[in-house]
Amino acid sequence: GKELAAQTYDRAITGSSVANEATIVRAFAERGIEAHPREDTFTYNVWRHQFARQVRKGEKGVQIVTFRKDKKGETVPASAYVFHISQTDARTYRAR
């Protein structure tokens, strides 16, 4: 939820994975999208909870390698998918 998104956003902004940056830029460039990691390219949860944006149904993300804590508190590699802002829409809420 929101707490995980905040942690993911913090890691995205402060992290320094050059390999992921190159992967992101290259993969989106192949789709004709100029991406700037940590500026306009984030995970689904970060778009949803930090920016109130929704990734459109059917959009394909770019897979990256990140790290998370396992049940023992050890840091382990994990896969994540990032999406470009052009794959999202501002979330709208209906009045009830």
PDB file of C-alpha atoms in Angstrom:
ATOM      1  CA  GLY A   1       0.000   0.000   0.000  1.00  0.00           C
ATOM      2  CA  LYS A   2       1.013   3.561   0.709  1.00  0.00           C
ATOM      3  CA  GLU A   3       3.878   2.690   3.066  1.00  0.00           C
ATOM      4  CA  LEU A   4       5.459   0.311   0.549  1.00  0.00           C
ATOM      5  CA  ALA A   5       5.027   2.907  -2.200  1.00  0.00           C
ATOM      6  CA  ALA A   6       6.738   5.536  -0.045  1.00  0.00           C
ATOM      7  CA  GLN A   7       9.673   3.197   0.604  1.00  0.00           C
ATOM      8  CA  THR A   8       9.897   2.283  -3.090  1.00  0.00           C
ATOM      9  CA  TYR A   9       9.774   5.951  -4.092  1.00  0.00           C
ATOM     10  CA  ASP A  10      12.521   6.792  -1.593  1.00  0.00           C
ATOM     11  CA  ARG A  11      14.713   3.988  -2.977  1.00  0.00           C
ATOM     12  CA  ALA A  12      14.027   5.119  -6.549  1.00  0.00           C
ATOM     13  CA  ILE A  13      15.041   8.692  -5.789  1.00  0.00           C
ATOM     14  CA  THR A  14      18.074   7.886  -3.628  1.00  0.00           C
ATOM     15  CA  GLY A  15      19.203   4.642  -5.259  1.00  0.00           C
ATOM     16  CA  SER A  16      22.071   4.471  -7.679  1.00  0.00           C
ATOM     17  CA  SER A  17      21.565   1.462  -9.925  1.00  0.00           C
ATOM     18  CA  VAL A  18      23.207   2.457 -13.184  1.00  0.00           C
ATOM     19  CA  ALA A  19      22.325  -0.937 -14.678  1.00  0.00           C
ATOM     20  CA  ASN A  20      18.610  -0.331 -14.092  1.00  0.00           C
ATOM     21  CA  GLU A  21      18.849   3.180 -15.509  1.00  0.00           C
ATOM     22  CA  ALA A  22      20.443   1.896 -18.722  1.00  0.00           C
ATOM     23  CA  THR A  23      17.843  -0.885 -18.980  1.00  0.00           C
ATOM     24  CA  ILE A  24      14.975   1.563 -18.483  1.00  0.00           C
ATOM     25  CA  VAL A  25      16.255   4.129 -20.986  1.00  0.00           C
ATOM     26  CA  ARG A  26      17.016   1.476 -23.630  1.00  0.00           C
ATOM     27  CA  ALA A  27      13.762  -0.470 -23.230  1.00  0.00           C
ATOM     28  CA  PHE A  28      11.560   2.614 -23.438  1.00  0.00           C
ATOM     29  CA  ALA A  29      13.623   4.038 -26.323  1.00  0.00           C
ATOM     30  CA  GLU A  30      12.850   0.838 -28.252  1.00  0.00           C
ATOM     31  CA  ARG A  31       9.163   1.787 -27.808  1.00  0.00           C
ATOM     32  CA  GLY A  32       9.774   5.356 -28.966  1.00  0.00           C
ATOM     33  CA  ILE A  33       9.550   6.808 -25.441  1.00  0.00           C
ATOM     34  CA  GLU A  34      12.231   9.083 -23.994  1.00  0.00           C
ATOM     35  CA  ALA A  35      12.385   7.988 -20.356  1.00  0.00           C
ATOM     36  CA  HIS A  36      14.214   9.622 -17.466  1.00  0.00           C
ATOM     37  CA  PRO A  37      14.566   7.226 -14.513  1.00  0.00           C
ATOM     38  CA  ARG A  38      13.668   8.761 -11.131  1.00  0.00           C
ATOM     39  CA  GLU A  39      11.826  11.575 -12.924  1.00  0.00           C
ATOM     40  CA  ASP A  40       9.092  10.066 -15.112  1.00  0.00           C
ATOM     41  CA  THR A  41       9.495   6.304 -14.649  1.00  0.00           C
ATOM     42  CA  PHE A  42       8.309   4.530 -11.495  1.00  0.00           C
ATOM     43  CA  THR A  43       6.611   1.323 -10.290  1.00  0.00           C
ATOM     44  CA  TYR A  44       2.854   0.821 -10.330  1.00  0.00           C
ATOM     45  CA  ASN A  45       2.546   1.422  -6.576  1.00  0.00           C
ATOM     46  CA  VAL A  46       4.598   4.613  -6.690  1.00  0.00           C
ATOM     47  CA  TRP A  47       2.442   6.020  -9.515  1.00  0.00           C
ATOM     48  CA  ARG A  48      -0.727   5.046  -7.627  1.00  0.00           C
ATOM     49  CA  HIS A  49       0.144   6.171  -4.115  1.00  0.00           C
ATOM     50  CA  GLN A  50       2.776   8.909  -4.496  1.00  0.00           C
ATOM     51  CA  PHE A  51       1.404  10.608  -7.607  1.00  0.00           C
ATOM     52  CA  ALA A  52      -2.297   9.596  -7.643  1.00  0.00           C
ATOM     53  CA  ARG A  53      -1.883   8.221 -11.169  1.00  0.00           C
ATOM     54  CA  GLN A  54      -3.194   4.935 -12.584  1.00  0.00           C
ATOM     55  CA  VAL A  55      -1.250   2.782 -15.042  1.00  0.00           C
ATOM     56  CA  ARG A  56      -3.609   2.087 -17.948  1.00  0.00           C
ATOM     57  CA  LYS A  57      -4.848  -1.468 -18.333  1.00  0.00           C
ATOM     58  CA  GLY A  58      -2.739  -3.462 -20.786  1.00  0.00           C
ATOM     59  CA  GLU A  59       0.381  -1.284 -20.520  1.00  0.00           C
ATOM     60  CA  LYS A  60       3.630  -3.243 -20.414  1.00  0.00           C
ATOM     61  CA  GLY A  61       6.264  -2.248 -17.885  1.00  0.00           C
ATOM     62  CA  VAL A  62      10.021  -2.633 -18.069  1.00  0.00           C
ATOM     63  CA  GLN A  63      11.435  -5.265 -15.723  1.00  0.00           C
ATOM     64  CA  ILE A  64      14.242  -4.173 -13.406  1.00  0.00           C
ATOM     65  CA  VAL A  65      16.112  -5.749 -10.503  1.00  0.00           C
ATOM     66  CA  THR A  66      15.637  -4.207  -7.084  1.00  0.00           C
ATOM     67  CA  PHE A  67      16.257  -5.339  -3.537  1.00  0.00           C
ATOM     68  CA  ARG A  68      13.922  -5.993  -0.629  1.00  0.00           C
ATOM     69  CA  LYS A  69      14.124  -7.385   2.897  1.00  0.00           C
ATOM     70  CA  ASP A  70      13.084 -11.010   3.345  1.00  0.00           C
ATOM     71  CA  LYS A  71      11.405 -12.459   6.447  1.00  0.00           C
ATOM     72  CA  LYS A  72      14.799 -12.755   8.175  1.00  0.00           C
ATOM     73  CA  GLY A  73      15.572  -9.109   7.463  1.00  0.00           C
ATOM     74  CA  GLU A  74      18.211  -9.977   4.867  1.00  0.00           C
ATOM     75  CA  THR A  75      18.470  -7.987   1.650  1.00  0.00           C
ATOM     76  CA  VAL A  76      17.603 -10.113  -1.377  1.00  0.00           C
ATOM     77  CA  PRO A  77      17.200  -9.326  -5.099  1.00  0.00           C
ATOM     78  CA  ALA A  78      13.678  -9.008  -6.462  1.00  0.00           C
ATOM     79  CA  SER A  79      12.052  -8.159  -9.783  1.00  0.00           C
ATOM     80  CA  ALA A  80       9.954  -5.049 -10.258  1.00  0.00           C
ATOM     81  CA  TYR A  81       8.306  -3.382 -13.229  1.00  0.00           C
ATOM     82  CA  VAL A  82       8.443   0.327 -13.973  1.00  0.00           C
ATOM     83  CA  PHE A  83       6.097   2.373 -16.123  1.00  0.00           C
ATOM     84  CA  HIS A  84       6.565   5.697 -17.901  1.00  0.00           C
ATOM     85  CA  ILE A  85       4.243   8.610 -17.113  1.00  0.00           C
ATOM     86  CA  SER A  86       2.865   8.371 -20.677  1.00  0.00           C
ATOM     87  CA  GLN A  87       1.428   4.965 -19.661  1.00  0.00           C
ATOM     88  CA  THR A  88      -0.579   6.514 -16.816  1.00  0.00           C
ATOM     89  CA  ASP A  89      -3.594   8.747 -16.322  1.00  0.00           C
ATOM     90  CA  ALA A  90      -4.466  11.018 -13.411  1.00  0.00           C
ATOM     91  CA  ARG A  91      -6.750   9.135 -11.042  1.00  0.00           C
ATOM     92  CA  THR A  92     -10.243  10.497 -10.808  1.00  0.00           C
ATOM     93  CA  TYR A  93     -12.642   9.902  -7.968  1.00  0.00           C
ATOM     94  CA  ARG A  94     -16.401   9.800  -8.241  1.00  0.00           C
ATOM     95  CA  ALA A  95     -18.437  11.586  -5.605  1.00  0.00           C
ATOM     96  CA  ARG A  96     -20.687   9.176  -3.725  1.00  0.00           C
TER      97      ARG A  96
END
